[in-house]
PDB file of C-alpha atoms in Angstrom:
ATOM      1  CA  MET A  47     -21.863  -2.913  -0.835  1.00  0.00           C
ATOM      2  CA  ALA A  48     -19.553  -5.662  -2.122  1.00  0.00           C
ATOM      3  CA  CYS A  49     -15.927  -5.715  -1.088  1.00  0.00           C
ATOM      4  CA  GLU A  50     -13.605  -3.944  -3.512  1.00  0.00           C
ATOM      5  CA  PRO A  51     -11.493  -6.405  -5.543  1.00  0.00           C
ATOM      6  CA  PHE A  52      -8.141  -6.947  -3.868  1.00  0.00           C
ATOM      7  CA  ALA A  53      -6.145  -5.851  -6.928  1.00  0.00           C
ATOM      8  CA  ASP A  54      -7.981  -2.511  -6.964  1.00  0.00           C
ATOM      9  CA  PHE A  55      -7.538  -1.991  -3.230  1.00  0.00           C
ATOM     10  CA  LEU A  56      -3.863  -2.913  -3.495  1.00  0.00           C
ATOM     11  CA  HIS A  57      -3.354  -0.283  -6.202  1.00  0.00           C
ATOM     12  CA  ARG A  58      -5.074   2.416  -4.143  1.00  0.00           C
ATOM     13  CA  PHE A  59      -3.148   1.382  -1.048  1.00  0.00           C
ATOM     14  CA  ARG A  60       0.156   1.714  -2.894  1.00  0.00           C
ATOM     15  CA  GLN A  61      -0.672   5.064  -4.496  1.00  0.00           C
ATOM     16  CA  ASP A  62      -2.266   6.736  -1.460  1.00  0.00           C
ATOM     17  CA  ARG A  63      -0.095   9.592  -0.219  1.00  0.00           C
ATOM     18  CA  GLN A  64      -2.854  11.657   1.353  1.00  0.00           C
ATOM     19  CA  HIS A  65      -3.593   9.423   4.356  1.00  0.00           C
ATOM     20  CA  GLY A  66      -1.184   8.750   7.202  1.00  0.00           C
ATOM     21  CA  ALA A  67       0.247   5.353   8.081  1.00  0.00           C
ATOM     22  CA  SER A  68      -2.298   4.647  10.843  1.00  0.00           C
ATOM     23  CA  GLU A  69      -5.217   5.493   8.583  1.00  0.00           C
ATOM     24  CA  LEU A  70      -3.858   3.239   5.848  1.00  0.00           C
ATOM     25  CA  ALA A  71      -3.400   0.387   8.326  1.00  0.00           C
ATOM     26  CA  ARG A  72      -7.013   0.798   9.449  1.00  0.00           C
ATOM     27  CA  GLN A  73      -8.162   0.831   5.816  1.00  0.00           C
ATOM     28  CA  ALA A  74      -6.366  -2.495   5.301  1.00  0.00           C
ATOM     29  CA  LEU A  75      -8.015  -3.964   8.391  1.00  0.00           C
ATOM     30  CA  ALA A  76     -11.410  -2.769   7.179  1.00  0.00           C
ATOM     31  CA  TRP A  77     -10.867  -4.367   3.758  1.00  0.00           C
ATOM     32  CA  LEU A  78      -9.759  -7.669   5.307  1.00  0.00           C
ATOM     33  CA  GLY A  79     -12.697  -7.658   7.701  1.00  0.00           C
ATOM     34  CA  GLN A  80     -15.191  -6.959   4.919  1.00  0.00           C
ATOM     35  CA  SER A  81     -13.608  -9.625   2.720  1.00  0.00           C
ATOM     36  CA  VAL A  82     -13.974 -12.226   5.470  1.00  0.00           C
ATOM     37  CA  ALA A  83     -17.517 -11.099   6.305  1.00  0.00           C
ATOM     38  CA  GLU A  84     -18.628 -11.931   2.769  1.00  0.00           C
ATOM     39  CA  ARG A  85     -17.416 -15.539   3.042  1.00  0.00           C
ATOM     40  CA  ALA A  86     -19.491 -18.458   4.239  1.00  0.00           C
ATOM     41  CA  GLN A  87     -16.403 -20.048   5.813  1.00  0.00           C
ATOM     42  CA  VAL A  88     -12.679 -19.603   6.279  1.00  0.00           C
ATOM     43  CA  ASP A  89     -11.059 -22.868   5.262  1.00  0.00           C
ATOM     44  CA  ASP A  90      -7.376 -23.598   4.724  1.00  0.00           C
ATOM     45  CA  ALA A  91      -7.414 -22.210   1.176  1.00  0.00           C
ATOM     46  CA  VAL A  92      -8.998 -18.933   2.285  1.00  0.00           C
ATOM     47  CA  ARG A  93      -6.604 -18.700   5.204  1.00  0.00           C
ATOM     48  CA  GLN A  94      -3.628 -19.042   2.851  1.00  0.00           C
ATOM     49  CA  MET A  95      -5.092 -16.439   0.523  1.00  0.00           C
ATOM     50  CA  LEU A  96      -5.461 -14.006   3.436  1.00  0.00           C
ATOM     51  CA  ARG A  97      -1.862 -14.669   4.510  1.00  0.00           C
ATOM     52  CA  ASP A  98      -0.715 -13.833   0.989  1.00  0.00           C
ATOM     53  CA  GLN A  99      -2.790 -10.653   0.922  1.00  0.00           C
ATOM     54  CA  ILE A 100      -1.386  -9.504   4.264  1.00  0.00           C
ATOM     55  CA  SER A 101       2.123 -10.167   2.996  1.00  0.00           C
ATOM     56  CA  GLN A 102       1.485  -8.092  -0.125  1.00  0.00           C
ATOM     57  CA  LEU A 103       0.004  -5.197   1.860  1.00  0.00           C
ATOM     58  CA  CYS A 104       2.961  -5.113   4.245  1.00  0.00           C
ATOM     59  CA  ALA A 105       5.444  -5.326   1.376  1.00  0.00           C
ATOM     60  CA  LEU A 106       3.820  -2.414  -0.476  1.00  0.00           C
ATOM     61  CA  ARG A 107       4.369   0.077   2.374  1.00  0.00           C
ATOM     62  CA  PRO A 108       7.543  -1.198   4.064  1.00  0.00           C
ATOM     63  CA  SER A 109       8.334   2.170   5.664  1.00  0.00           C
ATOM     64  CA  MET A 110       5.067   2.117   7.621  1.00  0.00           C
ATOM     65  CA  GLY A 111       5.593  -0.023  10.701  1.00  0.00           C
ATOM     66  CA  VAL A 112       2.008   0.335  11.870  1.00  0.00           C
ATOM     67  CA  VAL A 113       0.790  -1.559   8.789  1.00  0.00           C
ATOM     68  CA  ALA A 114       2.951  -4.567   9.614  1.00  0.00           C
ATOM     69  CA  HIS A 115       2.124  -4.312  13.323  1.00  0.00           C
ATOM     70  CA  LEU A 116      -1.666  -4.228  13.058  1.00  0.00           C
ATOM     71  CA  LEU A 117      -1.931  -6.692  10.181  1.00  0.00           C
ATOM     72  CA  GLN A 118       0.380  -9.182  11.872  1.00  0.00           C
ATOM     73  CA  ARG A 119      -1.728  -8.962  15.013  1.00  0.00           C
ATOM     74  CA  TRP A 120      -4.814  -9.741  12.952  1.00  0.00           C
ATOM     75  CA  GLN A 121      -2.952 -12.570  11.238  1.00  0.00           C
ATOM     76  CA  ASN A 122      -2.243 -14.051  14.673  1.00  0.00           C
ATOM     77  CA  GLN A 123      -6.012 -14.210  15.168  1.00  0.00           C
ATOM     78  CA  LEU A 124      -6.339 -15.802  11.755  1.00  0.00           C
ATOM     79  CA  GLU A 125      -3.779 -18.497  12.632  1.00  0.00           C
ATOM     80  CA  SER A 126      -5.626 -19.424  15.813  1.00  0.00           C
ATOM     81  CA  PHE A 127      -9.007 -19.445  14.065  1.00  0.00           C
ATOM     82  CA  ASP A 128     -10.859 -22.752  14.421  1.00  0.00           C
ATOM     83  CA  PRO A 129     -12.423 -23.647  11.035  1.00  0.00           C
ATOM     84  CA  SER A 130     -14.697 -26.226  12.649  1.00  0.00           C
ATOM     85  CA  ALA A 131     -16.374 -23.516  14.728  1.00  0.00           C
ATOM     86  CA  ASN A 132     -16.781 -21.431  11.549  1.00  0.00           C
ATOM     87  CA  ASP A 133     -17.203 -18.235  13.572  1.00  0.00           C
ATOM     88  CA  VAL A 134     -16.308 -15.830  10.764  1.00  0.00           C
ATOM     89  CA  GLY A 135     -17.762 -13.000  12.836  1.00  0.00           C
ATOM     90  CA  ALA A 136     -14.917 -13.376  15.340  1.00  0.00           C
ATOM     91  CA  LEU A 137     -12.360 -12.475  12.669  1.00  0.00           C
ATOM     92  CA  VAL A 138     -14.426  -9.507  11.540  1.00  0.00           C
ATOM     93  CA  ALA A 139     -14.767  -8.343  15.139  1.00  0.00           C
ATOM     94  CA  GLY A 140     -11.014  -8.776  15.618  1.00  0.00           C
ATOM     95  CA  ALA A 141     -10.257  -6.459  12.704  1.00  0.00           C
ATOM     96  CA  ASN A 142     -12.734  -3.888  14.017  1.00  0.00           C
ATOM     97  CA  GLU A 143     -11.293  -4.105  17.517  1.00  0.00           C
ATOM     98  CA  LEU A 144      -7.727  -3.531  16.323  1.00  0.00           C
ATOM     99  CA  SER A 145      -8.877  -0.525  14.326  1.00  0.00           C
ATOM    100  CA  ALA A 146     -10.671   0.866  17.367  1.00  0.00           C
ATOM    101  CA  LEU A 147      -7.586   0.331  19.541  1.00  0.00           C
ATOM    102  CA  SER A 148      -5.514   2.264  17.016  1.00  0.00           C
ATOM    103  CA  GLN A 149      -7.988   5.150  17.036  1.00  0.00           C
ATOM    104  CA  GLN A 150      -8.046   5.180  20.844  1.00  0.00           C
ATOM    105  CA  ALA A 151      -4.254   5.245  20.893  1.00  0.00           C
ATOM    106  CA  VAL A 152      -4.240   8.238  18.559  1.00  0.00           C
ATOM    107  CA  GLY A 153      -6.623  10.012  20.938  1.00  0.00           C
ATOM    108  CA  GLY A 154      -4.214   9.347  23.796  1.00  0.00           C
ATOM    109  CA  CYS A 155      -1.322  10.736  21.748  1.00  0.00           C
ATOM    110  CA  VAL A 156      -3.291  13.918  21.085  1.00  0.00           C
ATOM    111  CA  HIS A 157      -4.113  14.334  24.771  1.00  0.00           C
ATOM    112  CA  HIS A 158      -0.489  14.057  25.885  1.00  0.00           C
ATOM    113  CA  ALA A 159       0.884  16.173  23.038  1.00  0.00           C
ATOM    114  CA  HIS A 160      -1.624  18.915  23.817  1.00  0.00           C
ATOM    115  CA  SER A 161      -0.237  19.183  27.341  1.00  0.00           C
ATOM    116  CA  LEU A 162       3.159  20.178  25.917  1.00  0.00           C
ATOM    117  CA  ILE A 163       1.765  23.204  24.069  1.00  0.00           C
ATOM    118  CA  SER A 164       1.055  26.447  25.915  1.00  0.00           C
ATOM    119  CA  PRO A 165      -1.256  29.187  24.584  1.00  0.00           C
ATOM    120  CA  GLY A 166       0.549  31.486  22.184  1.00  0.00           C
ATOM    121  CA  TYR A 167       3.174  28.908  21.197  1.00  0.00           C
ATOM    122  CA  THR A 168       4.602  28.720  17.697  1.00  0.00           C
ATOM    123  CA  LEU A 169       4.753  25.125  16.495  1.00  0.00           C
ATOM    124  CA  LEU A 170       6.704  23.940  13.443  1.00  0.00           C
ATOM    125  CA  THR A 171       5.675  20.754  11.646  1.00  0.00           C
ATOM    126  CA  HIS A 172       6.472  18.761   8.524  1.00  0.00           C
ATOM    127  CA  SER A 173       4.287  16.653   6.212  1.00  0.00           C
ATOM    128  CA  CYS A 174       0.706  15.697   7.084  1.00  0.00           C
ATOM    129  CA  SER A 175       0.134  13.443  10.077  1.00  0.00           C
ATOM    130  CA  SER A 176      -3.457  12.379  10.796  1.00  0.00           C
ATOM    131  CA  THR A 177      -2.540  12.298  14.495  1.00  0.00           C
ATOM    132  CA  LEU A 178      -1.236  15.858  14.390  1.00  0.00           C
ATOM    133  CA  MET A 179      -4.310  16.987  12.463  1.00  0.00           C
ATOM    134  CA  GLN A 180      -6.401  15.845  15.419  1.00  0.00           C
ATOM    135  CA  LEU A 181      -4.016  17.735  17.692  1.00  0.00           C
ATOM    136  CA  PHE A 182      -4.270  20.904  15.607  1.00  0.00           C
ATOM    137  CA  SER A 183      -8.057  20.699  15.726  1.00  0.00           C
ATOM    138  CA  SER A 184      -7.814  20.699  19.525  1.00  0.00           C
ATOM    139  CA  LEU A 185      -5.666  23.861  19.437  1.00  0.00           C
ATOM    140  CA  ARG A 186      -8.440  26.090  18.156  1.00  0.00           C
ATOM    141  CA  GLU A 187      -8.969  29.111  20.435  1.00  0.00           C
ATOM    142  CA  THR A 188      -5.513  28.683  22.014  1.00  0.00           C
ATOM    143  CA  ASP A 189      -3.801  31.494  20.050  1.00  0.00           C
ATOM    144  CA  CYS A 190      -1.165  29.092  18.759  1.00  0.00           C
ATOM    145  CA  HIS A 191       0.660  29.654  15.491  1.00  0.00           C
ATOM    146  CA  ILE A 192       1.682  26.794  13.228  1.00  0.00           C
ATOM    147  CA  VAL A 193       4.447  26.817  10.622  1.00  0.00           C
ATOM    148  CA  ILE A 194       4.060  24.063   8.021  1.00  0.00           C
ATOM    149  CA  CYS A 195       6.699  22.790   5.619  1.00  0.00           C
ATOM    150  CA  GLU A 196       5.109  22.185   2.227  1.00  0.00           C
ATOM    151  CA  SER A 197       6.629  18.667   2.122  1.00  0.00           C
ATOM    152  CA  ARG A 198       7.767  18.099  -1.430  1.00  0.00           C
ATOM    153  CA  PRO A 199       7.115  16.576  -3.886  1.00  0.00           C
ATOM    154  CA  LEU A 200       3.333  16.268  -3.424  1.00  0.00           C
ATOM    155  CA  ASN A 201       3.110  19.188  -0.984  1.00  0.00           C
ATOM    156  CA  GLU A 202       0.946  17.607   1.715  1.00  0.00           C
ATOM    157  CA  GLY A 203       1.626  20.686   3.815  1.00  0.00           C
ATOM    158  CA  VAL A 204      -0.632  22.717   1.537  1.00  0.00           C
ATOM    159  CA  MET A 205      -3.572  20.542   2.558  1.00  0.00           C
ATOM    160  CA  VAL A 206      -2.645  21.102   6.211  1.00  0.00           C
ATOM    161  CA  ALA A 207      -2.516  24.879   5.727  1.00  0.00           C
ATOM    162  CA  ARG A 208      -5.920  24.902   4.019  1.00  0.00           C
ATOM    163  CA  GLN A 209      -7.471  22.956   6.893  1.00  0.00           C
ATOM    164  CA  LEU A 210      -5.899  25.251   9.478  1.00  0.00           C
ATOM    165  CA  ASN A 211      -7.311  28.232   7.596  1.00  0.00           C
ATOM    166  CA  ASP A 212     -10.760  26.642   7.784  1.00  0.00           C
ATOM    167  CA  TRP A 213     -10.263  26.276  11.537  1.00  0.00           C
ATOM    168  CA  ASN A 214      -9.064  29.905  11.847  1.00  0.00           C
ATOM    169  CA  ILE A 215      -5.721  28.781  13.255  1.00  0.00           C
ATOM    170  CA  PRO A 216      -2.946  31.242  12.313  1.00  0.00           C
ATOM    171  CA  CYS A 217      -0.404  29.482  10.107  1.00  0.00           C
ATOM    172  CA  ILE A 218       2.279  30.033   7.532  1.00  0.00           C
ATOM    173  CA  LEU A 219       3.344  27.661   4.767  1.00  0.00           C
ATOM    174  CA  ILE A 220       7.065  27.503   3.960  1.00  0.00           C
ATOM    175  CA  THR A 221       9.235  25.567   1.548  1.00  0.00           C
ATOM    176  CA  ASP A 222      11.103  22.647   3.060  1.00  0.00           C
ATOM    177  CA  ALA A 223      14.379  24.513   2.523  1.00  0.00           C
ATOM    178  CA  GLN A 224      13.190  27.320   4.832  1.00  0.00           C
ATOM    179  CA  ALA A 225      12.745  25.015   7.835  1.00  0.00           C
ATOM    180  CA  GLY A 226      16.177  25.864   9.213  1.00  0.00           C
ATOM    181  CA  LEU A 227      15.215  29.549   9.292  1.00  0.00           C
ATOM    182  CA  TYR A 228      12.192  28.890  11.472  1.00  0.00           C
ATOM    183  CA  THR A 229      13.509  26.499  14.131  1.00  0.00           C
ATOM    184  CA  ALA A 230      15.070  29.466  15.955  1.00  0.00           C
ATOM    185  CA  GLN A 231      11.660  31.185  16.028  1.00  0.00           C
ATOM    186  CA  ALA A 232       9.548  28.174  17.025  1.00  0.00           C
ATOM    187  CA  ASP A 233       8.791  27.065  20.570  1.00  0.00           C
ATOM    188  CA  LEU A 234       8.804  23.444  19.492  1.00  0.00           C
ATOM    189  CA  VAL A 235       8.752  21.086  16.533  1.00  0.00           C
ATOM    190  CA  MET A 236       6.219  18.270  16.363  1.00  0.00           C
ATOM    191  CA  VAL A 237       6.083  15.573  13.704  1.00  0.00           C
ATOM    192  CA  GLY A 238       4.251  12.313  13.294  1.00  0.00           C
ATOM    193  CA  ALA A 239       5.883   9.033  12.321  1.00  0.00           C
ATOM    194  CA  ASP A 240       5.451   6.251   9.822  1.00  0.00           C
ATOM    195  CA  SER A 241       7.586   3.848  11.884  1.00  0.00           C
ATOM    196  CA  LEU A 242       9.490   3.807  15.143  1.00  0.00           C
ATOM    197  CA  LEU A 243      12.596   1.637  15.163  1.00  0.00           C
ATOM    198  CA  GLY A 244      13.819  -0.437  18.085  1.00  0.00           C
ATOM    199  CA  ASP A 245      16.313   2.195  19.222  1.00  0.00           C
ATOM    200  CA  GLY A 246      13.820   5.071  19.053  1.00  0.00           C
ATOM    201  CA  ALA A 247      14.819   6.368  15.628  1.00  0.00           C
ATOM    202  CA  VAL A 248      11.863   7.575  13.591  1.00  0.00           C
ATOM    203  CA  VAL A 249      10.988   6.907   9.968  1.00  0.00           C
ATOM    204  CA  ASN A 250       8.995   9.796   8.547  1.00  0.00           C
ATOM    205  CA  LYS A 251       8.520  11.854   5.387  1.00  0.00           C
ATOM    206  CA  VAL A 252      11.873  12.835   3.901  1.00  0.00           C
ATOM    207  CA  GLY A 253      13.032  16.166   5.263  1.00  0.00           C
ATOM    208  CA  THR A 254      12.286  15.220   8.871  1.00  0.00           C
ATOM    209  CA  ARG A 255      15.943  14.491   9.657  1.00  0.00           C
ATOM    210  CA  LEU A 256      17.118  17.854   8.327  1.00  0.00           C
ATOM    211  CA  LEU A 257      14.420  19.555  10.385  1.00  0.00           C
ATOM    212  CA  ALA A 258      15.563  17.664  13.494  1.00  0.00           C
ATOM    213  CA  LEU A 259      19.185  18.669  12.905  1.00  0.00           C
ATOM    214  CA  ALA A 260      18.192  22.317  12.580  1.00  0.00           C
ATOM    215  CA  ALA A 261      16.033  22.095  15.711  1.00  0.00           C
ATOM    216  CA  GLN A 262      18.892  20.613  17.711  1.00  0.00           C
ATOM    217  CA  ARG A 263      21.254  23.372  16.542  1.00  0.00           C
ATOM    218  CA  ASP A 264      18.745  26.039  17.590  1.00  0.00           C
ATOM    219  CA  HIS A 265      17.855  24.337  20.903  1.00  0.00           C
ATOM    220  CA  CYS A 266      14.236  23.891  19.797  1.00  0.00           C
ATOM    221  CA  PRO A 267      12.534  20.817  21.328  1.00  0.00           C
ATOM    222  CA  PHE A 268      11.776  18.147  18.728  1.00  0.00           C
ATOM    223  CA  TYR A 269       8.851  15.856  19.571  1.00  0.00           C
ATOM    224  CA  VAL A 270       7.665  12.736  17.759  1.00  0.00           C
ATOM    225  CA  VAL A 271       3.951  12.046  18.268  1.00  0.00           C
ATOM    226  CA  ALA A 272       3.012   8.482  17.340  1.00  0.00           C
ATOM    227  CA  GLU A 273       0.928   5.658  18.743  1.00  0.00           C
ATOM    228  CA  SER A 274       2.888   2.684  20.074  1.00  0.00           C
ATOM    229  CA  PHE A 275       1.478   0.537  17.250  1.00  0.00           C
ATOM    230  CA  LYS A 276       3.982   2.329  15.013  1.00  0.00           C
ATOM    231  CA  GLN A 277       6.885   0.530  16.694  1.00  0.00           C
ATOM    232  CA  ARG A 278       8.114  -2.002  14.177  1.00  0.00           C
ATOM    233  CA  PRO A 279       7.544  -5.564  15.330  1.00  0.00           C
ATOM    234  CA  PRO A 280      10.740  -7.585  15.791  1.00  0.00           C
ATOM    235  CA  SER A 281       9.474 -10.043  13.173  1.00  0.00           C
ATOM    236  CA  ALA A 282       9.155  -7.340  10.499  1.00  0.00           C
ATOM    237  CA  ASP A 283      11.264  -7.598   7.383  1.00  0.00           C
ATOM    238  CA  ALA A 284      14.329  -5.395   6.964  1.00  0.00           C
ATOM    239  CA  LEU A 285      13.438  -1.718   6.711  1.00  0.00           C
ATOM    240  CA  ILE A 286      13.173  -0.356   3.180  1.00  0.00           C
ATOM    241  CA  LEU A 287      12.804   3.364   2.527  1.00  0.00           C
ATOM    242  CA  GLU A 288      10.189   3.577  -0.202  1.00  0.00           C
ATOM    243  CA  GLN A 289      11.082   4.972  -3.613  1.00  0.00           C
ATOM    244  CA  MET A 290       8.296   6.720  -5.506  1.00  0.00           C
ATOM    245  CA  ASP A 291       7.944   7.655  -9.154  1.00  0.00           C
ATOM    246  CA  VAL A 292      10.473  10.363 -10.076  1.00  0.00           C
ATOM    247  CA  ALA A 293       7.827  11.892 -12.355  1.00  0.00           C
ATOM    248  CA  GLU A 294       6.386  13.383  -9.143  1.00  0.00           C
ATOM    249  CA  LEU A 295       9.388  15.745  -9.071  1.00  0.00           C
ATOM    250  CA  ASN A 296       7.966  17.408 -12.173  1.00  0.00           C
ATOM    251  CA  HIS A 297      11.245  17.970 -14.008  1.00  0.00           C
ATOM    252  CA  ASP A 298      12.174  17.134 -17.581  1.00  0.00           C
ATOM    253  CA  LEU A 299      15.509  15.519 -16.726  1.00  0.00           C
ATOM    254  CA  PRO A 300      16.158  11.872 -17.622  1.00  0.00           C
ATOM    255  CA  HIS A 301      14.626   9.650 -14.963  1.00  0.00           C
ATOM    256  CA  GLU A 302      17.953   8.014 -14.165  1.00  0.00           C
ATOM    257  CA  GLN A 303      19.245  11.431 -13.074  1.00  0.00           C
ATOM    258  CA  MET A 304      16.567  11.885 -10.399  1.00  0.00           C
ATOM    259  CA  ALA A 305      15.612  10.210  -7.140  1.00  0.00           C
ATOM    260  CA  ASN A 306      12.404  10.326  -5.114  1.00  0.00           C
ATOM    261  CA  THR A 307      13.128   8.599  -1.794  1.00  0.00           C
ATOM    262  CA  TYR A 308      10.009   9.256   0.239  1.00  0.00           C
ATOM    263  CA  PHE A 309      11.132   8.714   3.826  1.00  0.00           C
ATOM    264  CA  ASP A 310      14.221   9.273   5.934  1.00  0.00           C
ATOM    265  CA  ILE A 311      15.442   8.122   9.346  1.00  0.00           C
ATOM    266  CA  THR A 312      15.890  10.571  12.227  1.00  0.00           C
ATOM    267  CA  GLU A 313      18.226   9.214  14.883  1.00  0.00           C
ATOM    268  CA  ALA A 314      17.039   8.933  18.466  1.00  0.00           C
ATOM    269  CA  ASP A 315      19.618  11.418  19.770  1.00  0.00           C
ATOM    270  CA  LEU A 316      17.916  14.169  17.738  1.00  0.00           C
ATOM    271  CA  ILE A 317      14.557  13.567  19.433  1.00  0.00           C
ATOM    272  CA  SER A 318      13.652  15.445  22.639  1.00  0.00           C
ATOM    273  CA  ALA A 319      10.741  13.159  23.554  1.00  0.00           C
ATOM    274  CA  TRP A 320       8.446  10.501  22.147  1.00  0.00           C
ATOM    275  CA  VAL A 321       4.745  11.083  22.756  1.00  0.00           C
ATOM    276  CA  ASP A 322       2.403   8.111  22.556  1.00  0.00           C
ATOM    277  CA  GLU A 323      -0.857   7.041  24.211  1.00  0.00           C
ATOM    278  CA  ARG A 324       1.056   6.273  27.432  1.00  0.00           C
ATOM    279  CA  GLY A 325       2.517   9.772  27.820  1.00  0.00           C
ATOM    280  CA  ALA A 326       5.635  11.756  26.882  1.00  0.00           C
ATOM    281  CA  HIS A 327       8.931   9.890  27.288  1.00  0.00           C
ATOM    282  CA  ARG A 328      12.326  11.546  27.420  1.00  0.00           C
ATOM    283  CA  GLN A 329      13.844   8.106  26.960  1.00  0.00           C
ATOM    284  CA  PHE A 330      12.452   5.827  24.286  1.00  0.00           C
ATOM    285  CA  SER A 331      10.034   3.372  25.847  1.00  0.00           C
ATOM    286  CA  PRO A 332       9.363   0.359  23.594  1.00  0.00           C
ATOM    287  CA  VAL A 333       6.216  -1.668  23.971  1.00  0.00           C
ATOM    288  CA  VAL A 334       6.461  -5.161  25.413  1.00  0.00           C
ATOM    289  CA  TRP A 335       5.827  -7.806  22.771  1.00  0.00           C
TER     290      TRP A 335
END
């Protein structure tokens, strides 16, 4: 099957709100790998085109640090590529290897997060994290209960609740505004992340910060579960919190009277622990670059 035209992939990549940041980063790697695989050679012109495509992909989802991290690592392989050897397969293998490393890291996150959850616990979560969905799948038969914020405006939490129902995991779906009522009843809060900043602050779906504030007030542990690839590389551009189409809010007000900021920043002092493939850390533990 021929590689999807870049313009079409770019549009899908921008509009996709159903897949988490890690999944989107792996989709980008897969597209780049397939694009290279279909070429007889990677000369200077192709290399520049790939640089431009990576730049566009990173710029489209600036709140997702894992996109910049994984694509920049693949670009490093591209820069060291020897055109005279013309080993296009090495670049394809590099993209596949980075994707596999990301998936392995997610598996490690799930393992360590699972160890924090005892049978019968009530867990509160927000938005839809592909990492947490793997965790929830592992909680079947543990008698855990999960409370899910619907996560306006596209209500990703509804998809989570439907999947939990299919898995026969007891759950309840609440509006985002109810989150503060449930932190006092939950044993812990767990969320994913779109980016981790250098000081341990987390960028995630808007509403995460309010949930963290409520959890702190009610002495409910607040855990961030995210692979270390989500730590923003020092070379990344300045953080931009993405703005989405206000039409998603579904109101008939003038557009200039509405805002649809999609992510917020939760400060490190609101986070009880960071869980990644290396374990659970009470102090933020950045990767070594």
